[in-house]
PDB file of C-alpha atoms in Angstrom:
ATOM      1  CA  MET H  22     -31.499   8.586  17.233  1.00  0.00           C
ATOM      2  CA  ARG H  23     -29.235  11.072  18.966  1.00  0.00           C
ATOM      3  CA  THR H  24     -26.147   9.448  17.460  1.00  0.00           C
ATOM      4  CA  ALA H  25     -27.618   9.721  13.965  1.00  0.00           C
ATOM      5  CA  GLU H  26     -28.130  13.490  14.468  1.00  0.00           C
ATOM      6  CA  LEU H  27     -31.415  13.359  12.620  1.00  0.00           C
ATOM      7  CA  ARG H  28     -33.575  16.419  12.007  1.00  0.00           C
ATOM      8  CA  PRO H  29     -37.375  16.598  11.680  1.00  0.00           C
ATOM      9  CA  ASP H  30     -37.064  17.413   7.966  1.00  0.00           C
ATOM     10  CA  ASP H  31     -34.743  14.481   7.184  1.00  0.00           C
ATOM     11  CA  VAL H  32     -35.721  11.761   4.730  1.00  0.00           C
ATOM     12  CA  VAL H  33     -34.079   8.586   6.003  1.00  0.00           C
ATOM     13  CA  LEU H  34     -32.981   5.642   3.906  1.00  0.00           C
ATOM     14  CA  GLU H  35     -33.040   2.439   5.926  1.00  0.00           C
ATOM     15  CA  VAL H  36     -31.512  -0.746   4.521  1.00  0.00           C
ATOM     16  CA  GLY H  37     -32.670  -4.140   5.742  1.00  0.00           C
ATOM     17  CA  PRO H  38     -35.461  -3.036   8.108  1.00  0.00           C
ATOM     18  CA  GLY H  39     -36.368  -6.641   8.927  1.00  0.00           C
ATOM     19  CA  LEU H  40     -39.221  -6.729  11.440  1.00  0.00           C
ATOM     20  CA  GLY H  41     -39.258  -2.936  11.701  1.00  0.00           C
ATOM     21  CA  SER H  42     -37.961  -2.199  15.194  1.00  0.00           C
ATOM     22  CA  LEU H  43     -35.598   0.510  13.924  1.00  0.00           C
ATOM     23  CA  THR H  44     -38.204   1.754  11.449  1.00  0.00           C
ATOM     24  CA  LEU H  45     -40.680   2.365  14.257  1.00  0.00           C
ATOM     25  CA  GLY H  46     -38.046   4.349  16.102  1.00  0.00           C
ATOM     26  CA  LEU H  47     -37.169   6.447  13.061  1.00  0.00           C
ATOM     27  CA  LEU H  48     -40.654   7.404  11.881  1.00  0.00           C
ATOM     28  CA  PRO H  49     -41.540   9.804  14.746  1.00  0.00           C
ATOM     29  CA  ALA H  50     -38.213  11.627  14.411  1.00  0.00           C
ATOM     30  CA  VAL H  51     -38.085  12.412  10.679  1.00  0.00           C
ATOM     31  CA  ALA H  52     -40.228  13.514   7.748  1.00  0.00           C
ATOM     32  CA  ALA H  53     -40.143  10.177   5.916  1.00  0.00           C
ATOM     33  CA  VAL H  54     -38.449   6.785   5.813  1.00  0.00           C
ATOM     34  CA  THR H  55     -37.671   4.802   2.677  1.00  0.00           C
ATOM     35  CA  ALA H  56     -36.936   1.217   3.668  1.00  0.00           C
ATOM     36  CA  VAL H  57     -35.139  -1.077   1.218  1.00  0.00           C
ATOM     37  CA  GLU H  58     -35.748  -4.746   1.997  1.00  0.00           C
ATOM     38  CA  ILE H  59     -34.541  -7.661  -0.132  1.00  0.00           C
ATOM     39  CA  ASP H  60     -36.772 -10.280   1.524  1.00  0.00           C
ATOM     40  CA  PRO H  61     -40.237 -10.141  -0.106  1.00  0.00           C
ATOM     41  CA  ARG H  62     -41.974 -11.524   2.976  1.00  0.00           C
ATOM     42  CA  LEU H  63     -40.496  -8.904   5.271  1.00  0.00           C
ATOM     43  CA  ALA H  64     -41.088  -6.149   2.723  1.00  0.00           C
ATOM     44  CA  ALA H  65     -44.767  -7.097   2.593  1.00  0.00           C
ATOM     45  CA  LEU H  66     -45.125  -7.266   6.386  1.00  0.00           C
ATOM     46  CA  LEU H  67     -43.446  -3.969   7.268  1.00  0.00           C
ATOM     47  CA  PRO H  68     -46.293  -1.623   6.208  1.00  0.00           C
ATOM     48  CA  ASP H  69     -48.744  -3.773   8.187  1.00  0.00           C
ATOM     49  CA  THR H  70     -46.493  -3.622  11.255  1.00  0.00           C
ATOM     50  CA  VAL H  71     -46.301   0.160  11.084  1.00  0.00           C
ATOM     51  CA  ALA H  72     -50.033   0.497  10.401  1.00  0.00           C
ATOM     52  CA  ALA H  73     -50.788  -1.640  13.462  1.00  0.00           C
ATOM     53  CA  ARG H  74     -48.364   0.043  15.853  1.00  0.00           C
ATOM     54  CA  ARG H  75     -48.208   3.629  14.595  1.00  0.00           C
ATOM     55  CA  PRO H  76     -51.113   4.207  12.206  1.00  0.00           C
ATOM     56  CA  ASP H  77     -50.592   7.965  12.545  1.00  0.00           C
ATOM     57  CA  LEU H  78     -47.144   7.601  10.946  1.00  0.00           C
ATOM     58  CA  ALA H  79     -47.899   5.002   8.270  1.00  0.00           C
ATOM     59  CA  GLY H  80     -47.958   7.691   5.583  1.00  0.00           C
ATOM     60  CA  ARG H  81     -44.321   8.500   6.241  1.00  0.00           C
ATOM     61  CA  LEU H  82     -43.110   5.036   5.206  1.00  0.00           C
ATOM     62  CA  THR H  83     -42.213   3.827   1.729  1.00  0.00           C
ATOM     63  CA  VAL H  84     -41.041   0.221   1.341  1.00  0.00           C
ATOM     64  CA  VAL H  85     -38.921  -0.788  -1.636  1.00  0.00           C
ATOM     65  CA  GLU H  86     -38.436  -4.493  -2.252  1.00  0.00           C
ATOM     66  CA  ALA H  87     -34.938  -4.586  -3.715  1.00  0.00           C
ATOM     67  CA  ASP H  88     -31.310  -5.514  -3.202  1.00  0.00           C
ATOM     68  CA  ALA H  89     -29.633  -2.377  -1.855  1.00  0.00           C
ATOM     69  CA  LEU H  90     -26.447  -3.308  -3.698  1.00  0.00           C
ATOM     70  CA  ARG H  91     -28.286  -3.190  -7.036  1.00  0.00           C
ATOM     71  CA  VAL H  92     -30.873  -0.468  -6.535  1.00  0.00           C
ATOM     72  CA  THR H  93     -30.561   2.293  -9.138  1.00  0.00           C
ATOM     73  CA  ASP H  94     -33.266   4.744  -8.037  1.00  0.00           C
ATOM     74  CA  LEU H  95     -35.700   5.317  -5.210  1.00  0.00           C
ATOM     75  CA  PRO H  96     -39.233   6.714  -5.141  1.00  0.00           C
ATOM     76  CA  GLY H  97     -40.165   9.887  -3.335  1.00  0.00           C
ATOM     77  CA  PRO H  98     -37.974  12.736  -2.111  1.00  0.00           C
ATOM     78  CA  PRO H  99     -34.198  12.200  -2.166  1.00  0.00           C
ATOM     79  CA  PRO H 100     -32.950  10.741   1.124  1.00  0.00           C
ATOM     80  CA  THR H 101     -30.782  12.972   3.273  1.00  0.00           C
ATOM     81  CA  ALA H 102     -29.567  10.388   5.806  1.00  0.00           C
ATOM     82  CA  LEU H 103     -28.715   6.702   5.753  1.00  0.00           C
ATOM     83  CA  VAL H 104     -29.433   4.768   8.941  1.00  0.00           C
ATOM     84  CA  ALA H 105     -28.994   1.035   8.659  1.00  0.00           C
ATOM     85  CA  ASN H 106     -27.912  -2.239  10.184  1.00  0.00           C
ATOM     86  CA  LEU H 107     -26.033  -3.362   7.080  1.00  0.00           C
ATOM     87  CA  PRO H 108     -25.610  -7.030   6.137  1.00  0.00           C
ATOM     88  CA  TYR H 109     -22.098  -7.820   7.320  1.00  0.00           C
ATOM     89  CA  ASN H 110     -20.972  -9.700   4.224  1.00  0.00           C
ATOM     90  CA  VAL H 111     -21.699  -6.778   1.867  1.00  0.00           C
ATOM     91  CA  ALA H 112     -21.591  -3.789   4.222  1.00  0.00           C
ATOM     92  CA  VAL H 113     -18.797  -1.860   2.512  1.00  0.00           C
ATOM     93  CA  PRO H 114     -20.036  -2.358  -1.089  1.00  0.00           C
ATOM     94  CA  VAL H 115     -23.583  -1.356  -0.073  1.00  0.00           C
ATOM     95  CA  LEU H 116     -22.391   1.757   1.743  1.00  0.00           C
ATOM     96  CA  LEU H 117     -20.163   2.875  -1.128  1.00  0.00           C
ATOM     97  CA  HIS H 118     -22.864   2.132  -3.717  1.00  0.00           C
ATOM     98  CA  LEU H 119     -25.472   4.207  -1.895  1.00  0.00           C
ATOM     99  CA  LEU H 120     -23.105   7.119  -1.299  1.00  0.00           C
ATOM    100  CA  GLU H 121     -22.280   7.183  -5.007  1.00  0.00           C
ATOM    101  CA  LEU H 122     -25.883   6.723  -6.123  1.00  0.00           C
ATOM    102  CA  LEU H 123     -27.393   9.289  -3.761  1.00  0.00           C
ATOM    103  CA  PRO H 124     -25.471  12.577  -3.527  1.00  0.00           C
ATOM    104  CA  SER H 125     -28.367  13.906  -1.441  1.00  0.00           C
ATOM    105  CA  LEU H 126     -27.164  11.834   1.532  1.00  0.00           C
ATOM    106  CA  ARG H 127     -25.600  14.280   3.982  1.00  0.00           C
ATOM    107  CA  ARG H 128     -24.802  11.797   6.686  1.00  0.00           C
ATOM    108  CA  ALA H 129     -24.828   8.095   7.449  1.00  0.00           C
ATOM    109  CA  LEU H 130     -24.929   5.979  10.576  1.00  0.00           C
ATOM    110  CA  VAL H 131     -24.416   2.285   9.924  1.00  0.00           C
ATOM    111  CA  LEU H 132     -23.980  -0.761  12.102  1.00  0.00           C
ATOM    112  CA  VAL H 133     -21.352  -3.135  10.753  1.00  0.00           C
ATOM    113  CA  GLN H 134     -18.965  -5.799  11.989  1.00  0.00           C
ATOM    114  CA  ALA H 135     -16.547  -4.235  14.497  1.00  0.00           C
ATOM    115  CA  GLU H 136     -13.507  -4.987  12.339  1.00  0.00           C
ATOM    116  CA  VAL H 137     -15.160  -3.331   9.344  1.00  0.00           C
ATOM    117  CA  ALA H 138     -16.078  -0.318  11.467  1.00  0.00           C
ATOM    118  CA  ASP H 139     -12.411   0.049  12.411  1.00  0.00           C
ATOM    119  CA  ARG H 140     -11.400  -0.079   8.764  1.00  0.00           C
ATOM    120  CA  LEU H 141     -13.982   2.432   7.586  1.00  0.00           C
ATOM    121  CA  ALA H 142     -12.934   4.965  10.207  1.00  0.00           C
ATOM    122  CA  ALA H 143      -9.163   4.342  10.116  1.00  0.00           C
ATOM    123  CA  PRO H 144      -6.865   7.307   9.362  1.00  0.00           C
ATOM    124  CA  PRO H 145      -3.825   7.091   7.058  1.00  0.00           C
ATOM    125  CA  GLY H 146      -0.859   5.381   8.662  1.00  0.00           C
ATOM    126  CA  SER H 147      -2.898   3.208  11.015  1.00  0.00           C
ATOM    127  CA  ALA H 148      -2.899  -0.591  10.971  1.00  0.00           C
ATOM    128  CA  ALA H 149      -6.578  -0.800   9.958  1.00  0.00           C
ATOM    129  CA  TYR H 150      -6.239   1.701   7.101  1.00  0.00           C
ATOM    130  CA  GLY H 151      -6.959   0.195   3.709  1.00  0.00           C
ATOM    131  CA  VAL H 152      -9.280   0.164   0.720  1.00  0.00           C
ATOM    132  CA  PRO H 153     -12.524   0.725   2.699  1.00  0.00           C
ATOM    133  CA  SER H 154     -10.931   3.611   4.596  1.00  0.00           C
ATOM    134  CA  VAL H 155      -9.812   5.444   1.453  1.00  0.00           C
ATOM    135  CA  LYS H 156     -12.987   4.874  -0.530  1.00  0.00           C
ATOM    136  CA  ALA H 157     -15.218   5.983   2.348  1.00  0.00           C
ATOM    137  CA  ALA H 158     -13.043   9.088   2.734  1.00  0.00           C
ATOM    138  CA  TRP H 159     -13.813  10.015  -0.883  1.00  0.00           C
ATOM    139  CA  TYR H 160     -17.380  10.707   0.221  1.00  0.00           C
ATOM    140  CA  GLY H 161     -17.015  11.962   3.766  1.00  0.00           C
ATOM    141  CA  THR H 162     -15.352  11.880   7.158  1.00  0.00           C
ATOM    142  CA  ALA H 163     -16.004   8.588   8.952  1.00  0.00           C
ATOM    143  CA  ARG H 164     -15.637   7.988  12.682  1.00  0.00           C
ATOM    144  CA  ARG H 165     -16.432   5.251  15.154  1.00  0.00           C
ATOM    145  CA  ALA H 166     -19.677   6.170  16.882  1.00  0.00           C
ATOM    146  CA  GLY H 167     -19.963   3.323  19.354  1.00  0.00           C
ATOM    147  CA  SER H 168     -19.699  -0.403  19.942  1.00  0.00           C
ATOM    148  CA  VAL H 169     -22.486  -2.985  20.137  1.00  0.00           C
ATOM    149  CA  GLY H 170     -21.989  -6.340  21.828  1.00  0.00           C
ATOM    150  CA  ARG H 171     -23.190  -9.535  20.206  1.00  0.00           C
ATOM    151  CA  ARG H 172     -25.615 -10.339  23.037  1.00  0.00           C
ATOM    152  CA  VAL H 173     -28.094  -7.640  21.990  1.00  0.00           C
ATOM    153  CA  PHE H 174     -28.913  -9.611  18.827  1.00  0.00           C
ATOM    154  CA  TRP H 175     -31.010 -12.701  18.321  1.00  0.00           C
ATOM    155  CA  PRO H 176     -29.773 -15.022  17.066  1.00  0.00           C
ATOM    156  CA  GLU H 177     -26.464 -14.040  18.606  1.00  0.00           C
ATOM    157  CA  PRO H 178     -23.752 -13.543  15.947  1.00  0.00           C
ATOM    158  CA  ASN H 179     -20.167 -14.714  16.288  1.00  0.00           C
ATOM    159  CA  VAL H 180     -18.768 -11.179  16.047  1.00  0.00           C
ATOM    160  CA  ASP H 181     -19.096  -7.849  17.795  1.00  0.00           C
ATOM    161  CA  SER H 182     -20.483  -4.853  15.962  1.00  0.00           C
ATOM    162  CA  GLY H 183     -19.597  -1.195  15.661  1.00  0.00           C
ATOM    163  CA  LEU H 184     -21.367   1.990  14.666  1.00  0.00           C
ATOM    164  CA  VAL H 185     -19.792   4.190  12.028  1.00  0.00           C
ATOM    165  CA  ALA H 186     -20.940   7.762  11.417  1.00  0.00           C
ATOM    166  CA  LEU H 187     -20.042   9.497   8.175  1.00  0.00           C
ATOM    167  CA  ASP H 188     -20.471  13.200   7.476  1.00  0.00           C
ATOM    168  CA  ARG H 189     -20.467  13.970   3.783  1.00  0.00           C
ATOM    169  CA  HIS H 190     -18.043  16.428   2.226  1.00  0.00           C
ATOM    170  CA  ASP H 191     -17.064  17.308  -1.316  1.00  0.00           C
ATOM    171  CA  PRO H 192     -14.724  14.742  -2.890  1.00  0.00           C
ATOM    172  CA  PRO H 193     -11.159  15.757  -3.718  1.00  0.00           C
ATOM    173  CA  PRO H 194     -10.452  17.031  -7.227  1.00  0.00           C
ATOM    174  CA  GLY H 195     -10.174  14.151  -9.653  1.00  0.00           C
ATOM    175  CA  ASP H 196     -11.980  11.180 -11.123  1.00  0.00           C
ATOM    176  CA  ARG H 197     -13.531   8.707  -8.703  1.00  0.00           C
ATOM    177  CA  ALA H 198     -13.152   5.577 -10.859  1.00  0.00           C
ATOM    178  CA  ALA H 199      -9.526   6.368 -11.714  1.00  0.00           C
ATOM    179  CA  THR H 200      -8.738   7.088  -8.073  1.00  0.00           C
ATOM    180  CA  PHE H 201     -10.360   3.885  -6.860  1.00  0.00           C
ATOM    181  CA  ALA H 202      -8.366   1.896  -9.437  1.00  0.00           C
ATOM    182  CA  VAL H 203      -5.128   3.256  -7.975  1.00  0.00           C
ATOM    183  CA  VAL H 204      -6.342   2.493  -4.448  1.00  0.00           C
ATOM    184  CA  ASP H 205      -7.131  -1.113  -5.374  1.00  0.00           C
ATOM    185  CA  ALA H 206      -3.718  -1.545  -6.994  1.00  0.00           C
ATOM    186  CA  ALA H 207      -1.833   0.023  -4.093  1.00  0.00           C
ATOM    187  CA  PHE H 208      -3.405  -2.211  -1.449  1.00  0.00           C
ATOM    188  CA  ALA H 209      -3.295  -5.403  -3.501  1.00  0.00           C
ATOM    189  CA  MET H 210       0.365  -5.592  -2.458  1.00  0.00           C
ATOM    190  CA  ARG H 211       0.313  -3.391   0.608  1.00  0.00           C
ATOM    191  CA  ARG H 212       3.640  -4.636   1.977  1.00  0.00           C
ATOM    192  CA  LYS H 213       5.485  -3.297  -1.029  1.00  0.00           C
ATOM    193  CA  GLY H 214       6.496   0.248  -1.784  1.00  0.00           C
ATOM    194  CA  LEU H 215       4.282   2.008  -4.295  1.00  0.00           C
ATOM    195  CA  ARG H 216       6.868   1.828  -7.078  1.00  0.00           C
ATOM    196  CA  ALA H 217       6.497  -1.959  -7.072  1.00  0.00           C
ATOM    197  CA  ALA H 218       2.839  -2.136  -6.029  1.00  0.00           C
ATOM    198  CA  LEU H 219       1.714   0.144  -8.849  1.00  0.00           C
ATOM    199  CA  ALA H 220       3.910  -1.347 -11.596  1.00  0.00           C
ATOM    200  CA  ARG H 221       1.042  -3.184 -13.279  1.00  0.00           C
ATOM    201  CA  TRP H 222      -1.299  -0.185 -12.937  1.00  0.00           C
ATOM    202  CA  ALA H 223       1.249   2.199 -14.475  1.00  0.00           C
ATOM    203  CA  GLY H 224       2.700  -0.243 -16.999  1.00  0.00           C
ATOM    204  CA  SER H 225       6.097  -0.764 -15.375  1.00  0.00           C
ATOM    205  CA  PRO H 226       7.993   0.076 -12.178  1.00  0.00           C
ATOM    206  CA  ALA H 227       9.703   2.967 -13.968  1.00  0.00           C
ATOM    207  CA  ALA H 228       6.377   4.370 -15.144  1.00  0.00           C
ATOM    208  CA  ALA H 229       4.963   4.030 -11.647  1.00  0.00           C
ATOM    209  CA  GLU H 230       7.920   5.930 -10.220  1.00  0.00           C
ATOM    210  CA  GLN H 231       7.501   8.665 -12.802  1.00  0.00           C
ATOM    211  CA  ARG H 232       3.847   9.155 -11.947  1.00  0.00           C
ATOM    212  CA  LEU H 233       4.528   9.019  -8.222  1.00  0.00           C
ATOM    213  CA  ARG H 234       7.168  11.701  -8.493  1.00  0.00           C
ATOM    214  CA  ALA H 235       4.865  13.791 -10.678  1.00  0.00           C
ATOM    215  CA  ALA H 236       2.323  13.643  -7.851  1.00  0.00           C
ATOM    216  CA  GLY H 237       4.953  14.596  -5.271  1.00  0.00           C
ATOM    217  CA  ILE H 238       4.946  11.159  -3.620  1.00  0.00           C
ATOM    218  CA  ASP H 239       8.063   9.243  -2.584  1.00  0.00           C
ATOM    219  CA  PRO H 240       8.123   5.998  -4.639  1.00  0.00           C
ATOM    220  CA  THR H 241       9.202   4.011  -1.574  1.00  0.00           C
ATOM    221  CA  THR H 242       6.067   5.059   0.325  1.00  0.00           C
ATOM    222  CA  ARG H 243       3.454   2.402   0.993  1.00  0.00           C
ATOM    223  CA  GLY H 244      -0.219   2.798   0.207  1.00  0.00           C
ATOM    224  CA  GLU H 245      -1.303   3.045   3.830  1.00  0.00           C
ATOM    225  CA  GLN H 246       0.574   6.332   4.143  1.00  0.00           C
ATOM    226  CA  LEU H 247      -1.477   8.131   1.477  1.00  0.00           C
ATOM    227  CA  SER H 248      -4.688  10.079   1.990  1.00  0.00           C
ATOM    228  CA  VAL H 249      -7.565   9.959  -0.465  1.00  0.00           C
ATOM    229  CA  ALA H 250      -6.395  13.342  -1.809  1.00  0.00           C
ATOM    230  CA  ASP H 251      -2.947  11.836  -2.464  1.00  0.00           C
ATOM    231  CA  PHE H 252      -4.499   8.960  -4.404  1.00  0.00           C
ATOM    232  CA  ALA H 253      -6.661  11.347  -6.421  1.00  0.00           C
ATOM    233  CA  ARG H 254      -3.643  13.467  -7.275  1.00  0.00           C
ATOM    234  CA  LEU H 255      -1.706  10.387  -8.329  1.00  0.00           C
ATOM    235  CA  ALA H 256      -4.586   9.126 -10.489  1.00  0.00           C
ATOM    236  CA  ALA H 257      -4.641  12.475 -12.296  1.00  0.00           C
ATOM    237  CA  THR H 258      -1.001  12.306 -13.407  1.00  0.00           C
ATOM    238  CA  ALA H 259      -0.350  11.745 -17.099  1.00  0.00           C
ATOM    239  CA  PRO H 260       0.440   8.120 -18.083  1.00  0.00           C
TER     240      PRO H 260
END
């Protein structure tokens, strides 16, 4: 709870509460918890678990049976913090979807595969920097907040896990969808300079170079050297 930096007035969004061990830890620390669970059996059991173990806090819990990747709205007050053990195979899409859907989220603490945690928190120029790094940076500042060994889970997974904390900030000037399209194009051929990597996006290598120069970016630069603000500035150049 300390790592999540939760406050008594926070409304926490939890994804994949499962049997409710994290839920039971969250409820005493915050004003409310909205738990999104895709498994109908677990979604039905969670309120009973809380009612049995902490009946005094049962009123703070709202359970939503839904796929977090496809949820479009949530009942109750807007959540201010995301705390979740995200499914490893869809961790990045779920995180990005919820950050876009819920501007009320001020912070997030998520447990993901260690390699994914490295990517989410990677700075420009580092080996792990890529699409997840840039897209997460659109919404906030991400950092590694700890490591979790595989032996603490049952059944034991084949990978280690890592905590990522994200503090929300205003996005850079520009259009999110247009910026993300440039990011995807730049890292699709990350070993090439941006003049070549962005040729299809811009229409031709010459057009890519023109837009890169208009944004003040060297056409021989590779995508991993650019910050999210650089990508937003590039996306905003005239075609």
